[in-house]
């Protein structure tokens, strides 16, 4: 039995060391001249998840890569690493604010921030609240807060405001009700029965005349209310 356990331990050590070596190789590959190689490296690091944490500094550097997909996959990799990549938050936030960045990269950055845990709640709430941000980014921020769950309680005012707020005009207009849907769904995942402002805001919308005409929003709000009232 001891020999068997020793063999298993040795095998596990070998797997870990091989994996560490793989991550090291992928970090080197992030600097390759061929963008396809850099893309693959960033994608493979995303697939590695938390095991890719030694690659965080290299992935942060790759957020400035000239290739759109390298930047996008690097942001996704940082999100896959999760809380161990919190040092990347300033770089990811900079991408979200960069009006010249491609939307796909910004979306990946917002979603990555949402996977950093409770530390990201205040920032994501700010994105949801700020109508100067593209509506897609605001929706992604709301979705990320919902994924965090009750630990995102500090963002309830921002989500409630987004639920009740008037959509901005122009290119940032919330034409499809995305913000209201995402905000309602997030409130359902975060709020508790004693969070009266959120609960009353949800109920007020569905009490409006013609509320049932927007069946998707109506059903989403009903589902959120049920989840909140069940959460003591």
PDB file of C-alpha atoms in Angstrom:
ATOM      1  CA  UNK A   1       0.000   0.000   0.000  1.00  0.00           C
ATOM      2  CA  UNK A   2       2.817   2.391   0.902  1.00  0.00           C
ATOM      3  CA  UNK A   3       4.507   1.692  -2.422  1.00  0.00           C
ATOM      4  CA  UNK A   4       1.226   2.353  -4.225  1.00  0.00           C
ATOM      5  CA  UNK A   5       0.669   5.637  -2.395  1.00  0.00           C
ATOM      6  CA  UNK A   6       4.239   6.645  -3.127  1.00  0.00           C
ATOM      7  CA  UNK A   7       3.768   5.924  -6.800  1.00  0.00           C
ATOM      8  CA  UNK A   8       0.534   7.952  -6.890  1.00  0.00           C
ATOM      9  CA  UNK A   9       2.221  10.876  -5.138  1.00  0.00           C
ATOM     10  CA  UNK A  10       5.122  10.775  -7.558  1.00  0.00           C
ATOM     11  CA  UNK A  11       2.709  10.716 -10.492  1.00  0.00           C
ATOM     12  CA  UNK A  12       0.777  13.700  -9.153  1.00  0.00           C
ATOM     13  CA  UNK A  13       3.987  15.651  -8.659  1.00  0.00           C
ATOM     14  CA  UNK A  14       4.969  14.840 -12.219  1.00  0.00           C
ATOM     15  CA  UNK A  15       1.583  16.057 -13.502  1.00  0.00           C
ATOM     16  CA  UNK A  16       1.921  19.333 -11.581  1.00  0.00           C
ATOM     17  CA  UNK A  17       5.478  19.934 -12.764  1.00  0.00           C
ATOM     18  CA  UNK A  18       4.548  19.152 -16.357  1.00  0.00           C
ATOM     19  CA  UNK A  19       1.593  21.510 -16.133  1.00  0.00           C
ATOM     20  CA  UNK A  20       3.785  24.250 -14.646  1.00  0.00           C
ATOM     21  CA  UNK A  21       6.192  23.747 -17.514  1.00  0.00           C
ATOM     22  CA  UNK A  22       3.295  24.019 -19.966  1.00  0.00           C
ATOM     23  CA  UNK A  23       2.229  27.343 -18.455  1.00  0.00           C
ATOM     24  CA  UNK A  24       5.798  28.593 -18.676  1.00  0.00           C
ATOM     25  CA  UNK A  25       5.924  27.631 -22.352  1.00  0.00           C
ATOM     26  CA  UNK A  26       2.626  29.362 -23.013  1.00  0.00           C
ATOM     27  CA  UNK A  27       3.902  32.526 -21.355  1.00  0.00           C
ATOM     28  CA  UNK A  28       6.853  32.495 -23.748  1.00  0.00           C
ATOM     29  CA  UNK A  29       4.485  31.851 -26.635  1.00  0.00           C
ATOM     30  CA  UNK A  30       2.548  35.017 -25.736  1.00  0.00           C
ATOM     31  CA  UNK A  31       5.548  36.949 -27.078  1.00  0.00           C
ATOM     32  CA  UNK A  32       5.786  35.051 -30.359  1.00  0.00           C
ATOM     33  CA  UNK A  33       5.921  37.113 -33.546  1.00  0.00           C
ATOM     34  CA  UNK A  34       3.081  35.087 -35.052  1.00  0.00           C
ATOM     35  CA  UNK A  35      -0.304  36.417 -33.826  1.00  0.00           C
ATOM     36  CA  UNK A  36      -1.867  32.968 -34.293  1.00  0.00           C
ATOM     37  CA  UNK A  37       0.636  31.549 -31.827  1.00  0.00           C
ATOM     38  CA  UNK A  38      -0.085  34.345 -29.355  1.00  0.00           C
ATOM     39  CA  UNK A  39      -3.812  33.772 -29.734  1.00  0.00           C
ATOM     40  CA  UNK A  40      -3.432  30.065 -29.083  1.00  0.00           C
ATOM     41  CA  UNK A  41      -1.277  30.706 -26.030  1.00  0.00           C
ATOM     42  CA  UNK A  42      -3.830  33.080 -24.495  1.00  0.00           C
ATOM     43  CA  UNK A  43      -6.671  30.671 -25.276  1.00  0.00           C
ATOM     44  CA  UNK A  44      -4.797  27.712 -23.767  1.00  0.00           C
ATOM     45  CA  UNK A  45      -4.080  29.733 -20.626  1.00  0.00           C
ATOM     46  CA  UNK A  46      -7.794  30.495 -20.366  1.00  0.00           C
ATOM     47  CA  UNK A  47      -8.497  26.773 -20.606  1.00  0.00           C
ATOM     48  CA  UNK A  48      -5.982  26.145 -17.809  1.00  0.00           C
ATOM     49  CA  UNK A  49      -8.062  28.279 -15.446  1.00  0.00           C
ATOM     50  CA  UNK A  50      -6.703  28.860 -11.958  1.00  0.00           C
ATOM     51  CA  UNK A  51      -3.615  26.770 -12.738  1.00  0.00           C
ATOM     52  CA  UNK A  52      -2.467  29.573 -15.062  1.00  0.00           C
ATOM     53  CA  UNK A  53      -1.998  32.070 -12.205  1.00  0.00           C
ATOM     54  CA  UNK A  54       1.802  32.311 -12.745  1.00  0.00           C
ATOM     55  CA  UNK A  55       0.936  33.794 -16.154  1.00  0.00           C
ATOM     56  CA  UNK A  56      -0.953  36.797 -14.740  1.00  0.00           C
ATOM     57  CA  UNK A  57       1.818  39.386 -15.367  1.00  0.00           C
ATOM     58  CA  UNK A  58       2.303  38.139 -18.931  1.00  0.00           C
ATOM     59  CA  UNK A  59      -1.444  38.183 -19.583  1.00  0.00           C
ATOM     60  CA  UNK A  60      -1.690  41.733 -18.268  1.00  0.00           C
ATOM     61  CA  UNK A  61       1.046  42.725 -20.705  1.00  0.00           C
ATOM     62  CA  UNK A  62      -0.849  40.968 -23.506  1.00  0.00           C
ATOM     63  CA  UNK A  63      -3.879  43.171 -22.877  1.00  0.00           C
ATOM     64  CA  UNK A  64      -1.904  45.737 -24.888  1.00  0.00           C
ATOM     65  CA  UNK A  65      -1.175  43.362 -27.762  1.00  0.00           C
ATOM     66  CA  UNK A  66      -1.732  44.744 -31.261  1.00  0.00           C
ATOM     67  CA  UNK A  67      -4.009  41.801 -32.083  1.00  0.00           C
ATOM     68  CA  UNK A  68      -7.672  42.051 -31.098  1.00  0.00           C
ATOM     69  CA  UNK A  69      -8.040  38.356 -30.356  1.00  0.00           C
ATOM     70  CA  UNK A  70      -4.923  38.180 -28.220  1.00  0.00           C
ATOM     71  CA  UNK A  71      -6.280  41.011 -26.075  1.00  0.00           C
ATOM     72  CA  UNK A  72      -9.686  39.380 -25.858  1.00  0.00           C
ATOM     73  CA  UNK A  73      -8.375  35.910 -25.000  1.00  0.00           C
ATOM     74  CA  UNK A  74      -5.942  37.375 -22.459  1.00  0.00           C
ATOM     75  CA  UNK A  75      -8.826  39.095 -20.678  1.00  0.00           C
ATOM     76  CA  UNK A  76     -10.761  35.830 -20.709  1.00  0.00           C
ATOM     77  CA  UNK A  77      -7.749  33.993 -19.296  1.00  0.00           C
ATOM     78  CA  UNK A  78      -7.484  36.470 -16.429  1.00  0.00           C
ATOM     79  CA  UNK A  79     -11.165  35.919 -15.694  1.00  0.00           C
ATOM     80  CA  UNK A  80     -10.664  32.150 -15.771  1.00  0.00           C
ATOM     81  CA  UNK A  81      -7.854  32.484 -13.233  1.00  0.00           C
ATOM     82  CA  UNK A  82     -10.275  34.327 -10.979  1.00  0.00           C
ATOM     83  CA  UNK A  83      -9.454  35.861  -7.613  1.00  0.00           C
ATOM     84  CA  UNK A  84      -5.760  35.061  -7.985  1.00  0.00           C
ATOM     85  CA  UNK A  85      -5.694  37.553 -10.869  1.00  0.00           C
ATOM     86  CA  UNK A  86      -6.944  40.525  -8.839  1.00  0.00           C
ATOM     87  CA  UNK A  87      -3.702  42.317  -9.577  1.00  0.00           C
ATOM     88  CA  UNK A  88      -4.969  42.669 -13.157  1.00  0.00           C
ATOM     89  CA  UNK A  89      -7.994  44.752 -12.119  1.00  0.00           C
ATOM     90  CA  UNK A  90      -6.476  48.188 -12.946  1.00  0.00           C
ATOM     91  CA  UNK A  91      -5.475  47.013 -16.433  1.00  0.00           C
ATOM     92  CA  UNK A  92      -8.895  45.464 -17.078  1.00  0.00           C
ATOM     93  CA  UNK A  93     -10.681  48.574 -15.834  1.00  0.00           C
ATOM     94  CA  UNK A  94      -8.564  50.704 -18.153  1.00  0.00           C
ATOM     95  CA  UNK A  95      -9.777  48.617 -21.101  1.00  0.00           C
ATOM     96  CA  UNK A  96     -13.415  49.111 -20.106  1.00  0.00           C
ATOM     97  CA  UNK A  97     -12.922  52.882 -20.049  1.00  0.00           C
ATOM     98  CA  UNK A  98     -11.006  53.009 -23.320  1.00  0.00           C
ATOM     99  CA  UNK A  99     -13.383  54.368 -25.934  1.00  0.00           C
ATOM    100  CA  UNK A 100     -11.042  53.268 -28.705  1.00  0.00           C
ATOM    101  CA  UNK A 101     -10.990  49.621 -27.649  1.00  0.00           C
ATOM    102  CA  UNK A 102     -13.059  47.048 -29.518  1.00  0.00           C
ATOM    103  CA  UNK A 103     -16.329  46.117 -27.844  1.00  0.00           C
ATOM    104  CA  UNK A 104     -15.457  42.403 -27.812  1.00  0.00           C
ATOM    105  CA  UNK A 105     -12.363  43.102 -25.735  1.00  0.00           C
ATOM    106  CA  UNK A 106     -14.248  45.426 -23.401  1.00  0.00           C
ATOM    107  CA  UNK A 107     -16.942  42.819 -22.840  1.00  0.00           C
ATOM    108  CA  UNK A 108     -14.298  40.208 -22.040  1.00  0.00           C
ATOM    109  CA  UNK A 109     -12.713  42.648 -19.587  1.00  0.00           C
ATOM    110  CA  UNK A 110     -16.005  43.344 -17.791  1.00  0.00           C
ATOM    111  CA  UNK A 111     -16.754  39.637 -17.491  1.00  0.00           C
ATOM    112  CA  UNK A 112     -13.226  38.996 -16.219  1.00  0.00           C
ATOM    113  CA  UNK A 113     -13.606  41.697 -13.582  1.00  0.00           C
ATOM    114  CA  UNK A 114     -16.803  40.014 -12.455  1.00  0.00           C
ATOM    115  CA  UNK A 115     -14.881  36.822 -11.750  1.00  0.00           C
ATOM    116  CA  UNK A 116     -12.483  38.553  -9.355  1.00  0.00           C
ATOM    117  CA  UNK A 117     -14.975  38.231  -6.518  1.00  0.00           C
ATOM    118  CA  UNK A 118     -16.425  40.733  -4.068  1.00  0.00           C
ATOM    119  CA  UNK A 119     -13.630  43.239  -4.663  1.00  0.00           C
ATOM    120  CA  UNK A 120     -15.129  44.012  -8.085  1.00  0.00           C
ATOM    121  CA  UNK A 121     -18.652  44.825  -6.885  1.00  0.00           C
ATOM    122  CA  UNK A 122     -18.214  48.584  -6.461  1.00  0.00           C
ATOM    123  CA  UNK A 123     -16.643  48.988  -9.877  1.00  0.00           C
ATOM    124  CA  UNK A 124     -19.266  46.888 -11.675  1.00  0.00           C
ATOM    125  CA  UNK A 125     -22.027  48.807  -9.926  1.00  0.00           C
ATOM    126  CA  UNK A 126     -20.495  51.993 -11.260  1.00  0.00           C
ATOM    127  CA  UNK A 127     -20.510  50.620 -14.800  1.00  0.00           C
ATOM    128  CA  UNK A 128     -24.170  49.638 -14.513  1.00  0.00           C
ATOM    129  CA  UNK A 129     -25.067  53.109 -13.241  1.00  0.00           C
ATOM    130  CA  UNK A 130     -23.019  55.135 -15.725  1.00  0.00           C
ATOM    131  CA  UNK A 131     -25.084  55.723 -18.879  1.00  0.00           C
ATOM    132  CA  UNK A 132     -21.968  56.988 -20.664  1.00  0.00           C
ATOM    133  CA  UNK A 133     -20.879  53.366 -20.998  1.00  0.00           C
ATOM    134  CA  UNK A 134     -22.097  51.359 -23.957  1.00  0.00           C
ATOM    135  CA  UNK A 135     -25.320  49.547 -23.094  1.00  0.00           C
ATOM    136  CA  UNK A 136     -23.730  46.160 -23.781  1.00  0.00           C
ATOM    137  CA  UNK A 137     -21.026  46.796 -21.195  1.00  0.00           C
ATOM    138  CA  UNK A 138     -23.604  47.909 -18.655  1.00  0.00           C
ATOM    139  CA  UNK A 139     -25.568  44.730 -19.300  1.00  0.00           C
ATOM    140  CA  UNK A 140     -22.464  42.577 -18.911  1.00  0.00           C
ATOM    141  CA  UNK A 141     -21.674  44.331 -15.641  1.00  0.00           C
ATOM    142  CA  UNK A 142     -25.190  43.607 -14.363  1.00  0.00           C
ATOM    143  CA  UNK A 143     -24.893  39.975 -15.404  1.00  0.00           C
ATOM    144  CA  UNK A 144     -21.545  39.719 -13.620  1.00  0.00           C
ATOM    145  CA  UNK A 145     -23.037  41.137 -10.419  1.00  0.00           C
ATOM    146  CA  UNK A 146     -25.837  38.604 -10.625  1.00  0.00           C
ATOM    147  CA  UNK A 147     -23.273  35.829 -10.971  1.00  0.00           C
ATOM    148  CA  UNK A 148     -21.532  37.037  -7.796  1.00  0.00           C
ATOM    149  CA  UNK A 149     -24.821  36.682  -5.935  1.00  0.00           C
ATOM    150  CA  UNK A 150     -25.592  37.958  -2.410  1.00  0.00           C
ATOM    151  CA  UNK A 151     -21.999  39.157  -1.953  1.00  0.00           C
ATOM    152  CA  UNK A 152     -22.828  41.877  -4.505  1.00  0.00           C
ATOM    153  CA  UNK A 153     -25.348  43.474  -2.138  1.00  0.00           C
ATOM    154  CA  UNK A 154     -23.564  46.842  -2.269  1.00  0.00           C
ATOM    155  CA  UNK A 155     -24.587  47.124  -5.939  1.00  0.00           C
ATOM    156  CA  UNK A 156     -28.327  46.904  -5.215  1.00  0.00           C
ATOM    157  CA  UNK A 157     -28.875  50.701  -5.487  1.00  0.00           C
ATOM    158  CA  UNK A 158     -27.144  50.823  -8.888  1.00  0.00           C
ATOM    159  CA  UNK A 159     -29.133  47.859 -10.191  1.00  0.00           C
ATOM    160  CA  UNK A 160     -32.397  49.282  -8.847  1.00  0.00           C
ATOM    161  CA  UNK A 161     -31.660  52.623 -10.483  1.00  0.00           C
ATOM    162  CA  UNK A 162     -30.906  50.883 -13.787  1.00  0.00           C
ATOM    163  CA  UNK A 163     -34.193  49.007 -13.504  1.00  0.00           C
ATOM    164  CA  UNK A 164     -36.161  52.240 -13.063  1.00  0.00           C
ATOM    165  CA  UNK A 165     -34.025  54.584 -15.096  1.00  0.00           C
ATOM    166  CA  UNK A 166     -34.777  56.099 -18.473  1.00  0.00           C
ATOM    167  CA  UNK A 167     -32.628  54.692 -21.265  1.00  0.00           C
ATOM    168  CA  UNK A 168     -30.244  57.225 -22.820  1.00  0.00           C
ATOM    169  CA  UNK A 169     -30.689  58.318 -26.401  1.00  0.00           C
ATOM    170  CA  UNK A 170     -28.431  57.818 -29.392  1.00  0.00           C
ATOM    171  CA  UNK A 171     -25.975  54.994 -29.869  1.00  0.00           C
ATOM    172  CA  UNK A 172     -26.133  54.061 -26.179  1.00  0.00           C
ATOM    173  CA  UNK A 173     -29.930  53.634 -26.248  1.00  0.00           C
ATOM    174  CA  UNK A 174     -31.162  50.490 -24.538  1.00  0.00           C
ATOM    175  CA  UNK A 175     -33.399  49.520 -27.459  1.00  0.00           C
ATOM    176  CA  UNK A 176     -34.124  45.955 -26.379  1.00  0.00           C
ATOM    177  CA  UNK A 177     -34.542  46.482 -22.645  1.00  0.00           C
ATOM    178  CA  UNK A 178     -31.277  44.648 -22.014  1.00  0.00           C
ATOM    179  CA  UNK A 179     -30.403  46.693 -18.964  1.00  0.00           C
ATOM    180  CA  UNK A 180     -33.796  46.251 -17.364  1.00  0.00           C
ATOM    181  CA  UNK A 181     -33.723  42.526 -18.008  1.00  0.00           C
ATOM    182  CA  UNK A 182     -30.170  42.112 -16.718  1.00  0.00           C
ATOM    183  CA  UNK A 183     -30.839  44.350 -13.715  1.00  0.00           C
ATOM    184  CA  UNK A 184     -34.011  42.468 -12.807  1.00  0.00           C
ATOM    185  CA  UNK A 185     -32.298  39.113 -13.130  1.00  0.00           C
ATOM    186  CA  UNK A 186     -29.331  40.305 -11.057  1.00  0.00           C
ATOM    187  CA  UNK A 187     -31.603  41.672  -8.338  1.00  0.00           C
ATOM    188  CA  UNK A 188     -33.250  38.285  -8.174  1.00  0.00           C
ATOM    189  CA  UNK A 189     -29.865  36.677  -7.509  1.00  0.00           C
ATOM    190  CA  UNK A 190     -28.657  39.251  -4.975  1.00  0.00           C
ATOM    191  CA  UNK A 191     -31.493  40.854  -3.000  1.00  0.00           C
ATOM    192  CA  UNK A 192     -33.188  39.447   0.080  1.00  0.00           C
ATOM    193  CA  UNK A 193     -36.759  39.877   1.291  1.00  0.00           C
ATOM    194  CA  UNK A 194     -35.779  42.848   3.471  1.00  0.00           C
ATOM    195  CA  UNK A 195     -34.286  44.780   0.545  1.00  0.00           C
ATOM    196  CA  UNK A 196     -37.479  46.771   0.160  1.00  0.00           C
ATOM    197  CA  UNK A 197     -36.312  49.282  -2.454  1.00  0.00           C
ATOM    198  CA  UNK A 198     -35.307  46.584  -4.915  1.00  0.00           C
ATOM    199  CA  UNK A 199     -38.407  44.501  -4.282  1.00  0.00           C
ATOM    200  CA  UNK A 200     -40.789  47.448  -4.580  1.00  0.00           C
ATOM    201  CA  UNK A 201     -39.096  48.654  -7.784  1.00  0.00           C
ATOM    202  CA  UNK A 202     -39.570  45.245  -9.384  1.00  0.00           C
ATOM    203  CA  UNK A 203     -43.195  44.974  -8.341  1.00  0.00           C
ATOM    204  CA  UNK A 204     -43.950  48.526  -9.471  1.00  0.00           C
ATOM    205  CA  UNK A 205     -42.846  47.809 -13.026  1.00  0.00           C
ATOM    206  CA  UNK A 206     -45.040  44.743 -13.338  1.00  0.00           C
ATOM    207  CA  UNK A 207     -47.954  46.680 -11.843  1.00  0.00           C
ATOM    208  CA  UNK A 208     -47.802  49.248 -14.633  1.00  0.00           C
ATOM    209  CA  UNK A 209     -50.485  49.286 -17.276  1.00  0.00           C
ATOM    210  CA  UNK A 210     -49.368  47.281 -20.288  1.00  0.00           C
ATOM    211  CA  UNK A 211     -46.538  45.566 -18.394  1.00  0.00           C
ATOM    212  CA  UNK A 212     -47.589  42.189 -19.770  1.00  0.00           C
ATOM    213  CA  UNK A 213     -46.931  43.373 -23.312  1.00  0.00           C
ATOM    214  CA  UNK A 214     -43.230  42.905 -22.637  1.00  0.00           C
ATOM    215  CA  UNK A 215     -43.578  39.252 -21.705  1.00  0.00           C
ATOM    216  CA  UNK A 216     -39.849  38.621 -21.336  1.00  0.00           C
ATOM    217  CA  UNK A 217     -39.385  41.479 -18.883  1.00  0.00           C
ATOM    218  CA  UNK A 218     -42.614  40.649 -17.054  1.00  0.00           C
ATOM    219  CA  UNK A 219     -41.620  37.005 -16.579  1.00  0.00           C
ATOM    220  CA  UNK A 220     -38.053  37.911 -15.588  1.00  0.00           C
ATOM    221  CA  UNK A 221     -39.321  40.296 -12.919  1.00  0.00           C
ATOM    222  CA  UNK A 222     -41.836  37.768 -11.616  1.00  0.00           C
ATOM    223  CA  UNK A 223     -39.067  35.188 -11.344  1.00  0.00           C
ATOM    224  CA  UNK A 224     -36.814  37.675  -9.549  1.00  0.00           C
ATOM    225  CA  UNK A 225     -39.544  38.611  -7.060  1.00  0.00           C
ATOM    226  CA  UNK A 226     -40.174  34.965  -6.211  1.00  0.00           C
ATOM    227  CA  UNK A 227     -36.471  34.320  -5.607  1.00  0.00           C
ATOM    228  CA  UNK A 228     -36.120  37.416  -3.437  1.00  0.00           C
ATOM    229  CA  UNK A 229     -39.164  36.702  -1.307  1.00  0.00           C
ATOM    230  CA  UNK A 230     -37.961  33.142  -0.753  1.00  0.00           C
ATOM    231  CA  UNK A 231     -34.603  34.409   0.496  1.00  0.00           C
ATOM    232  CA  UNK A 232     -35.007  35.277   4.159  1.00  0.00           C
TER     233      UNK A 232
END
